[in-house]
């Protein structure tokens, strides 16, 4: 049973870098059977797909975030990391890590993913 746990600071100042970690248990992040996604949900808005990293370490990003986002991994810790630079208050959201068994860029429906983390609130404010 795959389980995901997001962690990171709940408050980030404008212009700084947001860094979140998704710790995976129950499966290896190097598995060819899973894709590890990051999504977010701003207050009062729908889910936004941000990016994905595959078991081989290849990453794909939302065009709207491509200049600011990076997804990487630490295979020794079985963790996937999200970095978003130059944040603004518009980046305030609940951030989710989600696993999918198929490659589905830009999916924003919860049932298109096999496993979700519980989400972590990030507020961008000075």
PDB file of C-alpha atoms in Angstrom:
ATOM      1  CA  UNK A   1       0.000   0.000   0.000  1.00  0.00           C
ATOM      2  CA  UNK A   2       1.554   3.254  -1.151  1.00  0.00           C
ATOM      3  CA  UNK A   3       1.455   6.136   1.287  1.00  0.00           C
ATOM      4  CA  UNK A   4       2.548   9.733   0.705  1.00  0.00           C
ATOM      5  CA  UNK A   5       3.406  12.385   3.266  1.00  0.00           C
ATOM      6  CA  UNK A   6       4.088  16.001   2.362  1.00  0.00           C
ATOM      7  CA  UNK A   7       6.266  18.159   4.592  1.00  0.00           C
ATOM      8  CA  UNK A   8       7.753  21.624   4.544  1.00  0.00           C
ATOM      9  CA  UNK A   9       7.357  25.144   5.892  1.00  0.00           C
ATOM     10  CA  UNK A  10       3.845  26.466   6.209  1.00  0.00           C
ATOM     11  CA  UNK A  11       4.888  30.082   5.688  1.00  0.00           C
ATOM     12  CA  UNK A  12       7.157  31.460   2.969  1.00  0.00           C
ATOM     13  CA  UNK A  13       7.978  35.101   2.298  1.00  0.00           C
ATOM     14  CA  UNK A  14       7.424  36.662  -1.113  1.00  0.00           C
ATOM     15  CA  UNK A  15      10.356  36.309  -3.530  1.00  0.00           C
ATOM     16  CA  UNK A  16      11.730  33.325  -1.584  1.00  0.00           C
ATOM     17  CA  UNK A  17      11.851  29.679  -2.634  1.00  0.00           C
ATOM     18  CA  UNK A  18       9.181  27.215  -1.572  1.00  0.00           C
ATOM     19  CA  UNK A  19      10.539  23.713  -0.919  1.00  0.00           C
ATOM     20  CA  UNK A  20       8.318  20.744  -0.096  1.00  0.00           C
ATOM     21  CA  UNK A  21       9.147  17.077   0.353  1.00  0.00           C
ATOM     22  CA  UNK A  22       6.972  14.066  -0.368  1.00  0.00           C
ATOM     23  CA  UNK A  23       8.072  10.991   1.564  1.00  0.00           C
ATOM     24  CA  UNK A  24       6.925   7.792  -0.102  1.00  0.00           C
ATOM     25  CA  UNK A  25       6.351   4.478   1.631  1.00  0.00           C
ATOM     26  CA  UNK A  26       5.092   1.199   0.240  1.00  0.00           C
ATOM     27  CA  UNK A  27       6.802   1.658  -3.138  1.00  0.00           C
ATOM     28  CA  UNK A  28      10.137   2.742  -4.543  1.00  0.00           C
ATOM     29  CA  UNK A  29      10.221   6.111  -6.279  1.00  0.00           C
ATOM     30  CA  UNK A  30      12.407   4.375  -8.871  1.00  0.00           C
ATOM     31  CA  UNK A  31       9.564   2.041  -9.738  1.00  0.00           C
ATOM     32  CA  UNK A  32       8.599   2.012 -13.408  1.00  0.00           C
ATOM     33  CA  UNK A  33       4.993   1.574 -12.321  1.00  0.00           C
ATOM     34  CA  UNK A  34       4.485   4.987 -10.734  1.00  0.00           C
ATOM     35  CA  UNK A  35       4.620   8.641 -11.617  1.00  0.00           C
ATOM     36  CA  UNK A  36       4.976  11.120  -8.733  1.00  0.00           C
ATOM     37  CA  UNK A  37       2.954  14.288  -9.174  1.00  0.00           C
ATOM     38  CA  UNK A  38       2.644  17.635  -7.420  1.00  0.00           C
ATOM     39  CA  UNK A  39      -0.647  19.522  -7.444  1.00  0.00           C
ATOM     40  CA  UNK A  40      -1.989  22.464  -5.517  1.00  0.00           C
ATOM     41  CA  UNK A  41      -5.325  24.035  -4.665  1.00  0.00           C
ATOM     42  CA  UNK A  42      -5.456  27.768  -3.961  1.00  0.00           C
ATOM     43  CA  UNK A  43      -8.214  28.975  -1.635  1.00  0.00           C
ATOM     44  CA  UNK A  44     -11.563  28.988  -3.406  1.00  0.00           C
ATOM     45  CA  UNK A  45     -10.133  27.510  -6.595  1.00  0.00           C
ATOM     46  CA  UNK A  46      -9.775  24.095  -8.222  1.00  0.00           C
ATOM     47  CA  UNK A  47      -6.833  21.744  -8.364  1.00  0.00           C
ATOM     48  CA  UNK A  48      -3.839  22.804 -10.435  1.00  0.00           C
ATOM     49  CA  UNK A  49      -1.393  20.227 -11.767  1.00  0.00           C
ATOM     50  CA  UNK A  50       2.180  21.440 -11.311  1.00  0.00           C
ATOM     51  CA  UNK A  51       4.499  18.708 -12.487  1.00  0.00           C
ATOM     52  CA  UNK A  52       5.539  15.061 -12.382  1.00  0.00           C
ATOM     53  CA  UNK A  53       8.669  12.952 -12.049  1.00  0.00           C
ATOM     54  CA  UNK A  54       8.920   9.403 -13.314  1.00  0.00           C
ATOM     55  CA  UNK A  55      10.624   6.373 -11.855  1.00  0.00           C
ATOM     56  CA  UNK A  56      13.569   6.988 -14.170  1.00  0.00           C
ATOM     57  CA  UNK A  57      13.928  10.550 -12.895  1.00  0.00           C
ATOM     58  CA  UNK A  58      12.535  12.409 -15.899  1.00  0.00           C
ATOM     59  CA  UNK A  59      10.391  15.428 -15.031  1.00  0.00           C
ATOM     60  CA  UNK A  60       7.675  17.354 -16.819  1.00  0.00           C
ATOM     61  CA  UNK A  61       6.174  20.672 -15.748  1.00  0.00           C
ATOM     62  CA  UNK A  62       3.116  22.804 -16.260  1.00  0.00           C
ATOM     63  CA  UNK A  63       3.892  25.414 -18.930  1.00  0.00           C
ATOM     64  CA  UNK A  64       2.577  28.147 -16.644  1.00  0.00           C
ATOM     65  CA  UNK A  65       5.121  27.235 -13.946  1.00  0.00           C
ATOM     66  CA  UNK A  66       8.014  25.957 -16.056  1.00  0.00           C
ATOM     67  CA  UNK A  67      10.251  28.976 -15.429  1.00  0.00           C
ATOM     68  CA  UNK A  68       9.917  28.653 -11.645  1.00  0.00           C
ATOM     69  CA  UNK A  69       9.463  24.972 -10.806  1.00  0.00           C
ATOM     70  CA  UNK A  70      11.811  22.066 -10.253  1.00  0.00           C
ATOM     71  CA  UNK A  71      10.975  18.517  -9.152  1.00  0.00           C
ATOM     72  CA  UNK A  72      13.777  16.259  -8.003  1.00  0.00           C
ATOM     73  CA  UNK A  73      14.240  13.118  -5.972  1.00  0.00           C
ATOM     74  CA  UNK A  74      16.414  11.531  -3.305  1.00  0.00           C
ATOM     75  CA  UNK A  75      16.377   7.804  -3.955  1.00  0.00           C
ATOM     76  CA  UNK A  76      18.281   7.061  -0.735  1.00  0.00           C
ATOM     77  CA  UNK A  77      15.432   8.583   1.275  1.00  0.00           C
ATOM     78  CA  UNK A  78      12.639   7.627  -1.145  1.00  0.00           C
ATOM     79  CA  UNK A  79      11.566  11.255  -1.326  1.00  0.00           C
ATOM     80  CA  UNK A  80      10.400  13.575  -4.073  1.00  0.00           C
ATOM     81  CA  UNK A  81      11.046  17.298  -3.697  1.00  0.00           C
ATOM     82  CA  UNK A  82       9.231  20.301  -5.134  1.00  0.00           C
ATOM     83  CA  UNK A  83      10.937  23.671  -5.438  1.00  0.00           C
ATOM     84  CA  UNK A  84       9.144  26.809  -6.578  1.00  0.00           C
ATOM     85  CA  UNK A  85      11.209  29.965  -6.815  1.00  0.00           C
ATOM     86  CA  UNK A  86      10.207  33.619  -6.635  1.00  0.00           C
ATOM     87  CA  UNK A  87       6.924  32.919  -4.877  1.00  0.00           C
ATOM     88  CA  UNK A  88       4.150  35.486  -4.569  1.00  0.00           C
ATOM     89  CA  UNK A  89       0.941  35.499  -2.501  1.00  0.00           C
ATOM     90  CA  UNK A  90      -0.761  33.880  -5.522  1.00  0.00           C
ATOM     91  CA  UNK A  91       1.234  30.722  -4.713  1.00  0.00           C
ATOM     92  CA  UNK A  92      -0.670  30.355  -1.445  1.00  0.00           C
ATOM     93  CA  UNK A  93      -2.377  26.960  -1.612  1.00  0.00           C
ATOM     94  CA  UNK A  94      -2.693  23.484  -0.212  1.00  0.00           C
ATOM     95  CA  UNK A  95       0.034  21.451  -1.909  1.00  0.00           C
ATOM     96  CA  UNK A  96      -0.445  17.756  -2.637  1.00  0.00           C
ATOM     97  CA  UNK A  97       1.771  14.901  -3.658  1.00  0.00           C
ATOM     98  CA  UNK A  98      -0.084  12.263  -5.710  1.00  0.00           C
ATOM     99  CA  UNK A  99       0.944   8.979  -7.289  1.00  0.00           C
ATOM    100  CA  UNK A 100      -0.391   7.710 -10.599  1.00  0.00           C
ATOM    101  CA  UNK A 101       0.243   4.424 -12.385  1.00  0.00           C
ATOM    102  CA  UNK A 102      -0.077   6.122 -15.749  1.00  0.00           C
ATOM    103  CA  UNK A 103       1.514   9.236 -17.214  1.00  0.00           C
ATOM    104  CA  UNK A 104      -1.254  11.832 -17.160  1.00  0.00           C
ATOM    105  CA  UNK A 105       0.072  15.358 -17.494  1.00  0.00           C
ATOM    106  CA  UNK A 106      -2.285  18.090 -16.366  1.00  0.00           C
ATOM    107  CA  UNK A 107      -4.841  15.788 -14.758  1.00  0.00           C
ATOM    108  CA  UNK A 108      -6.886  17.663 -12.168  1.00  0.00           C
ATOM    109  CA  UNK A 109      -9.471  15.077 -11.200  1.00  0.00           C
ATOM    110  CA  UNK A 110      -8.763  13.292  -7.933  1.00  0.00           C
ATOM    111  CA  UNK A 111      -9.813   9.869  -9.162  1.00  0.00           C
ATOM    112  CA  UNK A 112      -7.201  10.000 -11.925  1.00  0.00           C
ATOM    113  CA  UNK A 113      -4.576   9.428  -9.262  1.00  0.00           C
ATOM    114  CA  UNK A 114      -4.085   6.251  -7.293  1.00  0.00           C
ATOM    115  CA  UNK A 115      -2.811   7.695  -4.048  1.00  0.00           C
ATOM    116  CA  UNK A 116      -2.821  11.144  -2.445  1.00  0.00           C
ATOM    117  CA  UNK A 117      -0.959  12.670   0.422  1.00  0.00           C
ATOM    118  CA  UNK A 118      -2.975  14.542   3.012  1.00  0.00           C
ATOM    119  CA  UNK A 119      -1.812  17.897   1.668  1.00  0.00           C
ATOM    120  CA  UNK A 120       0.113  20.692   3.314  1.00  0.00           C
ATOM    121  CA  UNK A 121      -0.925  24.344   3.580  1.00  0.00           C
ATOM    122  CA  UNK A 122       1.612  26.875   2.326  1.00  0.00           C
ATOM    123  CA  UNK A 123       0.996  30.573   2.823  1.00  0.00           C
ATOM    124  CA  UNK A 124       3.092  33.180   1.060  1.00  0.00           C
ATOM    125  CA  UNK A 125       3.117  36.341   3.112  1.00  0.00           C
ATOM    126  CA  UNK A 126       5.539  38.847   4.537  1.00  0.00           C
TER     127      UNK A 126
END
